[in-house]
Short mmCIF file of C-alpha atoms and ligand atoms in Angstrom, two decimals:
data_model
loop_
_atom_site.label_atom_id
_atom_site.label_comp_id
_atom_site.label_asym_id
_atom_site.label_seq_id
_atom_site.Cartn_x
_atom_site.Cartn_y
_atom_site.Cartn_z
CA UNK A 12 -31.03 19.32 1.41
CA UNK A 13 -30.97 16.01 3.17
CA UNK A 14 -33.91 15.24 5.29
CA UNK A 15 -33.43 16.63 9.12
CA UNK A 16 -29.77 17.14 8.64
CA UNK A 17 -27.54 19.90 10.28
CA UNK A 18 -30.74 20.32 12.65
CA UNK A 19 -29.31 21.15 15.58
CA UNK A 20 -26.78 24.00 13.75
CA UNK A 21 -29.86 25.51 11.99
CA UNK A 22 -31.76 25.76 15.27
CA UNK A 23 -28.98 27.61 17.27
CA UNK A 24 -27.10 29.39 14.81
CA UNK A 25 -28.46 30.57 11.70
CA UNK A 26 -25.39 32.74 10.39
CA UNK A 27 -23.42 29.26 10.01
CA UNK A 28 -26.52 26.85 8.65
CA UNK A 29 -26.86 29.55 5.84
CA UNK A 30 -22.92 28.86 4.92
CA UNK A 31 -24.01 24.95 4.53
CA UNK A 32 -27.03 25.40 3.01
CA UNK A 33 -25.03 27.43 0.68
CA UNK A 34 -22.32 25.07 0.08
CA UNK A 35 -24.43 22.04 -0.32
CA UNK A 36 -25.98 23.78 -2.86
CA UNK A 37 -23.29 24.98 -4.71
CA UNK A 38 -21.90 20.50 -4.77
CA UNK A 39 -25.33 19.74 -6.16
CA UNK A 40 -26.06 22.46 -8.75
CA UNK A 41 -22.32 22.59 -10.52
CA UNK A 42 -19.92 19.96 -11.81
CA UNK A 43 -16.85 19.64 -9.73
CA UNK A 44 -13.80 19.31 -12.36
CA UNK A 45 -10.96 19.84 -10.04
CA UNK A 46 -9.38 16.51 -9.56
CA UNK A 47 -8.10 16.65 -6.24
CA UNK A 48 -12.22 16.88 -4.91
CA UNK A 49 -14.49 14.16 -4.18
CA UNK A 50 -17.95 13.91 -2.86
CA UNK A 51 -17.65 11.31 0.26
CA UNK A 52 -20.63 9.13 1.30
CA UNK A 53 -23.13 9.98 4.05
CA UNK A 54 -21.77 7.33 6.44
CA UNK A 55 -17.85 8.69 5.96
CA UNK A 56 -19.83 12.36 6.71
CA UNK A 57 -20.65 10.33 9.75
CA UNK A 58 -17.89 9.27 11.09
CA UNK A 59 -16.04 11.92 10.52
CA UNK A 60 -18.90 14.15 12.85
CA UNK A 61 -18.94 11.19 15.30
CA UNK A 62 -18.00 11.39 19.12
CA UNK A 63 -14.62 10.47 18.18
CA UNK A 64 -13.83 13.93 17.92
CA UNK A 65 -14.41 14.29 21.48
CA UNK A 66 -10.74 12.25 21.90
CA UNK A 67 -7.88 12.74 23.07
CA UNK A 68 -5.46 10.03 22.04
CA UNK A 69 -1.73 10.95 21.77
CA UNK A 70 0.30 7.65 21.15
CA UNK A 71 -0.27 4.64 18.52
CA UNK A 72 -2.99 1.80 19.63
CA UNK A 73 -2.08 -0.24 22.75
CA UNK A 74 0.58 2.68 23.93
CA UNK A 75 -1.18 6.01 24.80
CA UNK A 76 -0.77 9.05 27.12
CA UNK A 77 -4.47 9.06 28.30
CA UNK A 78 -6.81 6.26 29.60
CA UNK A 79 -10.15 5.46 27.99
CA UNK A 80 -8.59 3.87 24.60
CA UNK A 81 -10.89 1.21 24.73
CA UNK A 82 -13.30 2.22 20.97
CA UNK A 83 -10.26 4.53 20.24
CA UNK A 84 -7.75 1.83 19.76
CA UNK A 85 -10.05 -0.90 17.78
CA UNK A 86 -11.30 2.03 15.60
CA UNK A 87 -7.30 3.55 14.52
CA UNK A 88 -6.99 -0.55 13.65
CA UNK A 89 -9.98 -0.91 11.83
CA UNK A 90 -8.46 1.72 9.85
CA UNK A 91 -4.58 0.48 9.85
CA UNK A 92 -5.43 -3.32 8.64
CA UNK A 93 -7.70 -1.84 6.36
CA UNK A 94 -5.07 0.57 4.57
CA UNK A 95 -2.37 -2.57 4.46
CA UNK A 96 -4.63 -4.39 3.04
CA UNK A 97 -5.88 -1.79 -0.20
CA UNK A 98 -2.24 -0.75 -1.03
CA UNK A 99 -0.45 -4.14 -0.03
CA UNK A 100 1.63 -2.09 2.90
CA UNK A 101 3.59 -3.90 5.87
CA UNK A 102 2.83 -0.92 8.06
CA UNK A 103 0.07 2.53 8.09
CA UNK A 104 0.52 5.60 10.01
CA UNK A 105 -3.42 6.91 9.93
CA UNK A 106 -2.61 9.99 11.67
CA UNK A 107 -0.98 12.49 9.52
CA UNK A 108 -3.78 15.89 9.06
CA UNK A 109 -3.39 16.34 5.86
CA UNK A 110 -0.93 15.35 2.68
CA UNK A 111 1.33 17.95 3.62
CA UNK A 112 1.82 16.89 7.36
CA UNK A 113 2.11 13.45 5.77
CA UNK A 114 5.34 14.79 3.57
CA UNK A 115 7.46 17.00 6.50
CA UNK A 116 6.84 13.85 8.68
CA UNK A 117 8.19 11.71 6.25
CA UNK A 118 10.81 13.81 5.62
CA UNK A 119 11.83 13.87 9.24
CA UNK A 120 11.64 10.55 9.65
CA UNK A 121 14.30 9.56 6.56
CA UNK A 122 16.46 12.66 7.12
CA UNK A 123 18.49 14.67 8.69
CA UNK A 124 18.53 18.71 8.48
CA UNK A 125 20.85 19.63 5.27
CA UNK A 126 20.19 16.54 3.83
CA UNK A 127 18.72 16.55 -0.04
CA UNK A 128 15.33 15.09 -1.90
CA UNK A 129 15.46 14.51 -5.42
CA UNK A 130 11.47 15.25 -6.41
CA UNK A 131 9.83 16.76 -9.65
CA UNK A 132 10.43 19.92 -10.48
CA UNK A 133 7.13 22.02 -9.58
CA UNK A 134 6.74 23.32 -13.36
CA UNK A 135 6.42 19.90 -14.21
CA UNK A 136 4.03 18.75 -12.04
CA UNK A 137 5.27 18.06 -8.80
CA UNK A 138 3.71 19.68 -5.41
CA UNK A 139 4.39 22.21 -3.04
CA UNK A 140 4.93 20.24 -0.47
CA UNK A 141 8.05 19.24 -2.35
CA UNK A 142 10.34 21.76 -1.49
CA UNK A 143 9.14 24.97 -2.64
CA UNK A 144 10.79 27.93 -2.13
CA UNK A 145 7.86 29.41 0.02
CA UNK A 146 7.39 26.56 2.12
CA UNK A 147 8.86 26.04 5.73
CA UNK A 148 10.73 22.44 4.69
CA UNK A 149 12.70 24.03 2.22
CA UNK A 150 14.47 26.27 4.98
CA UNK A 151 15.72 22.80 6.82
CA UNK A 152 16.25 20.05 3.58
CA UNK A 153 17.98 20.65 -0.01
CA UNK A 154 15.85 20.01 -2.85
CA UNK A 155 16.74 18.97 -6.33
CA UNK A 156 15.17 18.33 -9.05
CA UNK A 157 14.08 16.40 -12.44
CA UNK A 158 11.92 17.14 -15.41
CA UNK A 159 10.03 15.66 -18.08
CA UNK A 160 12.12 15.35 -21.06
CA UNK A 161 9.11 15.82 -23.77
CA UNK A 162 6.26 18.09 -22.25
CA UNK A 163 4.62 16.81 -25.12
CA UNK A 164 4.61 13.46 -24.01
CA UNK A 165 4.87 13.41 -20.44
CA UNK A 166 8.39 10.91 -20.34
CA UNK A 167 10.09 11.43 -17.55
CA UNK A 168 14.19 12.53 -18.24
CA UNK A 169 15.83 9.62 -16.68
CA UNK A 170 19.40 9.93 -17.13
CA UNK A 171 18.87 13.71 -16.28
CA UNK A 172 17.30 11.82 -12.96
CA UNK A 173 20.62 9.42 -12.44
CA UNK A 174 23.06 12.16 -13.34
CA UNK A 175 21.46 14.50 -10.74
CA UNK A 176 20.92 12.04 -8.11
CA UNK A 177 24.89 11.06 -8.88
CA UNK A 178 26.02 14.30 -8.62
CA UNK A 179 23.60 15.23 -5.46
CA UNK A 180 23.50 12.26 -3.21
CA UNK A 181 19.99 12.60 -2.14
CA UNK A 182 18.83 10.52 0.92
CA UNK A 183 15.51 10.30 -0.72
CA UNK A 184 14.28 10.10 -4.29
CA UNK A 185 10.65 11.15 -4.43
CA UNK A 186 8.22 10.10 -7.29
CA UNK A 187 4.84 11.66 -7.22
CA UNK A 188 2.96 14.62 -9.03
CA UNK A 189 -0.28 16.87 -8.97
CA UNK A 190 -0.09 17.79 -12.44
CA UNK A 191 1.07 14.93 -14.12
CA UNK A 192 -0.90 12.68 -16.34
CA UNK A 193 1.29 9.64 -17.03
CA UNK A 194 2.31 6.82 -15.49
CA UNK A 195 5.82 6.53 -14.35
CA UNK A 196 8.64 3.78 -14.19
CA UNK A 197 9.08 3.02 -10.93
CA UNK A 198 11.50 0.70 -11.65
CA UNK A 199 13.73 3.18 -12.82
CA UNK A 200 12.97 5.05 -9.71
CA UNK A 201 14.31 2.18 -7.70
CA UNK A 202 17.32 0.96 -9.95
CA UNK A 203 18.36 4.56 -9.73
CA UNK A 204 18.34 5.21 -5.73
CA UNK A 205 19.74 1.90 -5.27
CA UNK A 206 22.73 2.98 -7.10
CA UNK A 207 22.84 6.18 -4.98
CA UNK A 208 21.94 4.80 -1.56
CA UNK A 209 18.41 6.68 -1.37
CA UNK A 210 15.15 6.01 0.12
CA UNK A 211 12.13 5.81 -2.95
CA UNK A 212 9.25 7.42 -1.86
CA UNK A 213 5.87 7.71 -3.68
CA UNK A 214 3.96 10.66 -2.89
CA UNK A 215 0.79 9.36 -4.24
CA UNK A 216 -1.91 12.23 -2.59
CA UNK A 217 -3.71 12.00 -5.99
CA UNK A 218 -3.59 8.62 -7.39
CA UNK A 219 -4.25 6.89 -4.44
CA UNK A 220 -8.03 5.56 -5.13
CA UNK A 221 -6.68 4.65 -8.74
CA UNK A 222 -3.82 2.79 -6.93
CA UNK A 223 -6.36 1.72 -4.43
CA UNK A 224 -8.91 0.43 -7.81
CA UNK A 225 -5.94 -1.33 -9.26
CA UNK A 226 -6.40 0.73 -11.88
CA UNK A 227 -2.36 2.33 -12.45
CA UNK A 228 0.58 0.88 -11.39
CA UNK A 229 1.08 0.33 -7.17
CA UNK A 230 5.04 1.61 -6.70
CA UNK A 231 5.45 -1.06 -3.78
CA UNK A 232 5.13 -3.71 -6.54
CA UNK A 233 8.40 -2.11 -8.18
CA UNK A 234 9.88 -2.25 -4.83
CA UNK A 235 9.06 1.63 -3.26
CA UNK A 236 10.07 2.02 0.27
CA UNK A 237 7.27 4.47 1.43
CA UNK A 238 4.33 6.23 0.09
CA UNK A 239 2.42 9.09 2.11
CA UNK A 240 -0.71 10.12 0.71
CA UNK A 241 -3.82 12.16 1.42
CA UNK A 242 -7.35 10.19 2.15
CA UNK A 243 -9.76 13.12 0.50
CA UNK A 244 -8.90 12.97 -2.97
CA UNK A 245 -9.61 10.07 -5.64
CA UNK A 246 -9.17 7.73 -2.46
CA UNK A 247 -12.93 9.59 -1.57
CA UNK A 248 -12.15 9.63 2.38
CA UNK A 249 -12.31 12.19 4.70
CA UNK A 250 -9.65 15.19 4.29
CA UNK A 251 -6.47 14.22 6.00
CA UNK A 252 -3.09 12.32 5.18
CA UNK A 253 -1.61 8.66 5.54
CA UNK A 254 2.00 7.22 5.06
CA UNK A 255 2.56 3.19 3.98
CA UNK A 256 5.42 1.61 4.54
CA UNK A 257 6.09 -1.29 2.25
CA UNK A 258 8.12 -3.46 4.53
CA UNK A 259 10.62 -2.35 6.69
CA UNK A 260 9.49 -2.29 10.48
CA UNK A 261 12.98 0.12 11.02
CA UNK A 262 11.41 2.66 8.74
CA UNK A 263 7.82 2.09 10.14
CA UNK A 264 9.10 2.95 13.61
CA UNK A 265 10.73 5.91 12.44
CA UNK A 266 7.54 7.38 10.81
CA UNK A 267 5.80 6.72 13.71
CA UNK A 268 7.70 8.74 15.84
CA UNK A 269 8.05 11.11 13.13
CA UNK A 270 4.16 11.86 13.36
CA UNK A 271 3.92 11.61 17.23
CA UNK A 272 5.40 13.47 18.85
CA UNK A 273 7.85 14.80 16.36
CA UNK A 274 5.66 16.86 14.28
CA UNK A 275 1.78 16.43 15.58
CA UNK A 276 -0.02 16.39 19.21
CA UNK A 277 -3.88 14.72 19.37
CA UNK A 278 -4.39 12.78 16.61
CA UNK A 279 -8.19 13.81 15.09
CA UNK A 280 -10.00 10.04 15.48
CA UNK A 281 -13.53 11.94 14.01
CA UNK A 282 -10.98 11.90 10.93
CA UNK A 283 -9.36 8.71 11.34
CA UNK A 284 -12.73 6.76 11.93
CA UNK A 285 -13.78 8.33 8.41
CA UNK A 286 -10.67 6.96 7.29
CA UNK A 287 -11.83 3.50 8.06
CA UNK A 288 -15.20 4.24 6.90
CA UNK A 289 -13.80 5.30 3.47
CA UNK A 290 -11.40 2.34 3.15
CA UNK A 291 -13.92 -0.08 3.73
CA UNK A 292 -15.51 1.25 0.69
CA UNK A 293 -12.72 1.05 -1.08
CA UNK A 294 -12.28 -2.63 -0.85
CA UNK A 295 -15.20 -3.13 -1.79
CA UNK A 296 -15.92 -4.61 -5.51
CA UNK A 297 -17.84 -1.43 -6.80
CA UNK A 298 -15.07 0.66 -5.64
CA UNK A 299 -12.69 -1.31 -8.20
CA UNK A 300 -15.38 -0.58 -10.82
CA UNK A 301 -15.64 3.24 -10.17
CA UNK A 302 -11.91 3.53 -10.32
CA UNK A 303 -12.06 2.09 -13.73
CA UNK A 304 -14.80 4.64 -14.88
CA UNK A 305 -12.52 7.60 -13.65
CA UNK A 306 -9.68 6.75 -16.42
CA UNK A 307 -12.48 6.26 -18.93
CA UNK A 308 -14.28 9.48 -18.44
CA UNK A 309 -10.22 11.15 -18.30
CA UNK A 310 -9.72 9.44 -22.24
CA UNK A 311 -13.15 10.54 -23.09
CA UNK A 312 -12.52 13.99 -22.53
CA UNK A 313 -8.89 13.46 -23.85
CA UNK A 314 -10.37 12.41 -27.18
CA UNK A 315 -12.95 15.46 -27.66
CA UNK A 316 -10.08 18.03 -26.50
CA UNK A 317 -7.46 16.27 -29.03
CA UNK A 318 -10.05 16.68 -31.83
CA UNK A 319 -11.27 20.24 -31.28
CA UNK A 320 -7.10 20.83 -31.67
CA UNK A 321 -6.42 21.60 -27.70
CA UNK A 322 -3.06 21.30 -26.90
CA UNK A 323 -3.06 18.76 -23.51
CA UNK A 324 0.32 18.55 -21.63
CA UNK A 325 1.66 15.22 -21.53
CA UNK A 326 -0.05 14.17 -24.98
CA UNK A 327 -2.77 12.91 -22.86
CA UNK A 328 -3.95 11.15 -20.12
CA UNK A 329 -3.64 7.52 -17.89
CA UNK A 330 -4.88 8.52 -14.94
CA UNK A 331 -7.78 11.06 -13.70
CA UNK A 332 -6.95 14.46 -14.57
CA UNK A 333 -5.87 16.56 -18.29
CA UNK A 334 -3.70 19.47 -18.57
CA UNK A 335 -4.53 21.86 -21.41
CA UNK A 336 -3.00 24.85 -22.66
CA UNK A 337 -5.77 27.10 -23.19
CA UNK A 338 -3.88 30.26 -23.97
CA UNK A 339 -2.03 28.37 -26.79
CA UNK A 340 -4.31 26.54 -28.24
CA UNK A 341 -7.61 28.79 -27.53
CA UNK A 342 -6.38 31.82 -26.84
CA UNK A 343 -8.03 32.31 -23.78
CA UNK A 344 -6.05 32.44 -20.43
CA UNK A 345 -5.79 30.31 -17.80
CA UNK A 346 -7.45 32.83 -15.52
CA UNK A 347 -10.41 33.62 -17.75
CA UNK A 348 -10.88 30.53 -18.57
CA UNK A 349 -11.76 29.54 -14.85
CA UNK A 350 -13.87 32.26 -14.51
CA UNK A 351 -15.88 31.76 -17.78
CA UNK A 352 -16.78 28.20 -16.78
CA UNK A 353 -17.45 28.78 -13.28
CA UNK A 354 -20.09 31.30 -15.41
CA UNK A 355 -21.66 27.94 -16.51
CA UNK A 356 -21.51 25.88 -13.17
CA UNK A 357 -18.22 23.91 -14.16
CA UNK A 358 -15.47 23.95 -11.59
CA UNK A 359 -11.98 23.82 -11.85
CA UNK A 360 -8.76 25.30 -11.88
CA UNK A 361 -5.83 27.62 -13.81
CA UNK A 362 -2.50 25.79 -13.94
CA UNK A 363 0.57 26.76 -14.80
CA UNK A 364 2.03 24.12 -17.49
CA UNK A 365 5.42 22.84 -17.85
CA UNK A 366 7.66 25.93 -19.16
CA UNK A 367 5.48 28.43 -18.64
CA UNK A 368 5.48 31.37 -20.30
CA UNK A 369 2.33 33.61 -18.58
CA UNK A 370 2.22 34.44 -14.78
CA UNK A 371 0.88 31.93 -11.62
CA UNK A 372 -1.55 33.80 -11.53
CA UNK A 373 -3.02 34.17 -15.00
CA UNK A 374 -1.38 30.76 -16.68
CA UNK A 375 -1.85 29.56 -19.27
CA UNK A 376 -3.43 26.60 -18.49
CA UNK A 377 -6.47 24.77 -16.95
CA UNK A 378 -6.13 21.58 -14.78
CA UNK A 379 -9.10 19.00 -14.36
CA UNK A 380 -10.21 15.77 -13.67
CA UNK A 381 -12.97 12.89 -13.07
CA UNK A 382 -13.26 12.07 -9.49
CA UNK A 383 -15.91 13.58 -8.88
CA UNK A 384 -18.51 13.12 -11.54
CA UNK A 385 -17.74 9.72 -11.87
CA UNK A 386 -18.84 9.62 -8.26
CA UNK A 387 -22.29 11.02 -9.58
CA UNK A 388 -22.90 8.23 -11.85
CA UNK A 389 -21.57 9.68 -15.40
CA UNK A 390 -19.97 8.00 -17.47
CA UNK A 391 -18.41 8.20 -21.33
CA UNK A 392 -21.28 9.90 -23.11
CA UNK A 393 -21.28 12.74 -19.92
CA UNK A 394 -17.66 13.31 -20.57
CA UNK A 395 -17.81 13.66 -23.77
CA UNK A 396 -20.83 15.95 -23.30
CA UNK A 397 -19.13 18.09 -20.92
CA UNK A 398 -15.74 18.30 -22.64
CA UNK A 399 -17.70 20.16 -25.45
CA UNK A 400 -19.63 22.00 -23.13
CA UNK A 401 -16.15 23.03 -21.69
CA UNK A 402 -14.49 24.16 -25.05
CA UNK A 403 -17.51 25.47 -26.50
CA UNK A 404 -17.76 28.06 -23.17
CA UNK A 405 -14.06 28.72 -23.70
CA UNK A 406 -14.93 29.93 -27.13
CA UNK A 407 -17.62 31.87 -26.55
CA UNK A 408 -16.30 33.38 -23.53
CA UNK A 409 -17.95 37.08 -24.20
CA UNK A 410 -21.14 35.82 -25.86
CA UNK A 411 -23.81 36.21 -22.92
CA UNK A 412 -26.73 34.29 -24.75
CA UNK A 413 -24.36 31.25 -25.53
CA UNK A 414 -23.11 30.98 -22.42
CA UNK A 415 -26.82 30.91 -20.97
CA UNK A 416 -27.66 28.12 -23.20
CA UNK A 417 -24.73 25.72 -22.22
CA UNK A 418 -25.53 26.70 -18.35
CA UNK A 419 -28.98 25.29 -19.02
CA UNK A 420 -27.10 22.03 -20.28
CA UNK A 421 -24.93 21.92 -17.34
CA UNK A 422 -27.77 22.07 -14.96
CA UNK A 423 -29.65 19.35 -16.61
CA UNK A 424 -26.67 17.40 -16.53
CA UNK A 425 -26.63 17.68 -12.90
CA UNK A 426 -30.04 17.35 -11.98
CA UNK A 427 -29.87 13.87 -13.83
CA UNK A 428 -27.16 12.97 -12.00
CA UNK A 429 -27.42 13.46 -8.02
CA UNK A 430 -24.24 13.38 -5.40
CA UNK A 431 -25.22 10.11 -4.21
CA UNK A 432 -24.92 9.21 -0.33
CA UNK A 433 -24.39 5.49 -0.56
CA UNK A 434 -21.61 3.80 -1.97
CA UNK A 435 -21.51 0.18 -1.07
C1 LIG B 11 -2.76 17.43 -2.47
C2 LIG B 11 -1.34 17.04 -2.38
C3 LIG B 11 -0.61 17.17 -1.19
C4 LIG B 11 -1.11 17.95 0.00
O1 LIG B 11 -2.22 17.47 0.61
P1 LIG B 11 -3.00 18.39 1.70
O2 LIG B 11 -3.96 17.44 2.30
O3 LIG B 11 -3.62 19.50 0.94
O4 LIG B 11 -1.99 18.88 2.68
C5 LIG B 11 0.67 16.65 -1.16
N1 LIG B 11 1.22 16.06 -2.24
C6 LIG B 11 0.57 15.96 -3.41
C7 LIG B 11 1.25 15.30 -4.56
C8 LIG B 11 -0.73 16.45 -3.53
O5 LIG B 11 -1.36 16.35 -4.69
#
């Protein structure tokens, strides 16, 4: 427990101070796998529980529906210049609530009702938020979709992607994946909706701090028209959403409106100002470094799965986060394989992989990732260490003693490496 902190909740109401306690007990003591988590620094915990929340400030800096703008407006700037500046965007809207908001305002903004996207198909790695049948979007846009031609070595099928976007006509083609672990040609991406007349749109929610790091490939080098992303994952910012516009001032003003009023009211500026707080970090030098040491600890875990003869989608991994087929390779499901290493203090999650065989629910796969212990300080040798731990557990799922013994090892593992508060 940090010293004095969440005082005032622990003095006036002790049923809620127990849930933090709990919680920031739970970060310390386990290792946090799942690769869309972070651990954000003390002064981005800050912000974001600042006197900004107090605000109301409908509108866009310099044009608002209520007086008293005066910190308001330099603080949503701070954070604006500071987002052109890490992804090398013309234009940032700061005030999208999440990565989902981000997507149905960007959708509104390029689109009309009826009108199709061209994403990845969600088997393959691509997010709800891209059309899914159970979400509210897909009821007013069409969504089609490509695949990876080899699930065994994550290549994208790009003449499948031409002859559908051909044959479909979507407004926007949309590049951008939560269960993906390669790279991908956004060249392509743009030769292709050139031909067709589409928008290219990066949906970057997970990549972002990589991007961010200059670490994997930034799609408005390859000529992108928009990206929309979320702030709390590798980018290590507050929860909430963004969306970058590379260049065109039309297409900025349409976003804009998109997020206020079409789809949001009060924008949260607690949020935003951790937003700036978290950008600021990330143009900082170290922040370059740690994004680096993310795709190291991802191969170093790549390498020990390979050898022990685990299956991982893709073939591998360039960015932050492995797919493995468990069930296939280990014979242990997705599901219990969750639940054995949660038994040890390792977090992470069941994922269905690319033609899936098993249920949602019990997959046959696990996804995870390095954000987050890289932001505790490890490095190669802890990867390494805990991609053992990981398959070892897996392996000795029933065997009570074993599983006690590679606990122990996680907790030493975390006790030698503290969630740090200070970044910069
Ligand atoms: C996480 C994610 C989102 C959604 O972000 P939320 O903040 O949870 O709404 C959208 N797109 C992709 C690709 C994501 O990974």
């Amino acid at each position: 427990m940090y010293m004095n902190e969440y005082q005032f909740i622990k003095d006036q109401d002790a049923e809620l101070y127990a849930t933090l306690v709990g919680e920031e007990e739970r970060e310390r003591t386990g290792v946090e796998l799942i690769p869309s988590e972070n651990y954000v620094s003390k002064a981005v915990r800050e912000a974001n529980g600042s006197v900004f929340t107090n605000k109301y400030s409908e509108g866009y800096p310099g044009k608002r529906y209520y007086g008293g703008q005066k910190y308001t407006d330099q603080m949503e700037t701070i954070a604006i210049e500071r987002a052109k500046k890490l992804f090398n965007a013309g234009f940032a809207n700061v005030q999208p609530l999440g990565g989902a908001a981000a997507n149905v305002a960007m959708y509104f903004a390029l689109m009309e009702s009826g009108d199709t996207v061209l994403g990845m198909d969600l088997s393959h790695g691509g997010h709800l938020t891209h059309g899914h049948p159970t979400t509210a979007i897909n009821k007013v846009f069409n969504f089609v979709r490509y695949k990876m031609k080899d699930v065994d070595t994550g290549e994208i099928d790009y003449e499948e992607l031409r002859r559908v976007a051909l044959e479909h006509k979507p407004k926007i083609i949309l590049a951008g994946f939560s269960a993906y672990s390669r790279e991908l040609d956004y060249a392509k991406f743009v030769e292709i909706a050139k031909e067709v007349g589409a928008y290219t749109v990066a949906d970057v929610a997970h990549i972002a701090g990589l991007i961010a790091g200059g670490v994997v490939k930034n799609p408005f080098d390859y000529g992108f028209d928009v990206m929309t992303t979320t702030t709390h994952k590798t980018l290590r910012g507050p929860r909430g959403g963004m969306i970058l516009v590379r260049e065109s001032e039309d297409l900025a003003k349409r976003i804009n409106k998109a997020v206020f009023p079409g789809m949001q009211g009060g924008p949260h500026m607690h949020s935003i100002a951790g937003k700036a707080v978290a950008f600021g970090e990330a143009l900082h030098p170290s922040f370059k470094i740690y994004a680096a040491q993310i795709l190291k600890n991802a191969k170093a875990m790549e390498v020990v799965f390979k050898k022990e003869g685990v299956r991982l989608l893709c073939g591998g991994t360039e960015n932050h986060l492995l797919l493995a087929d468990v069930f296939g390779s280990l014979g242990i499901t997705g599901q219990e394989a969750e639940t054995v290493l949660d038994e040890v203090g390792i977090t992470l999650n069941k994922n269905m992989i690319a033609d899936e065989t098993r249920t949602a629910m019990d997959p046959s796969g696990i996804r995870f990732g390095t954000p987050a212990m890289t932001t505790r300080g490890m490095k190669e040798g802890e990867a390494t260490k805990l991609a053992e731990i990981m398959i070892a557990t897996m392996r000795a799922k029933d065997d009570v003693v074993k599983k006690a013994a590679l606990k122990a090892e996680v907790v030493a593992l975390c006790e030698a490496f503290p969630v740090p508060e200070r970044f910069v």
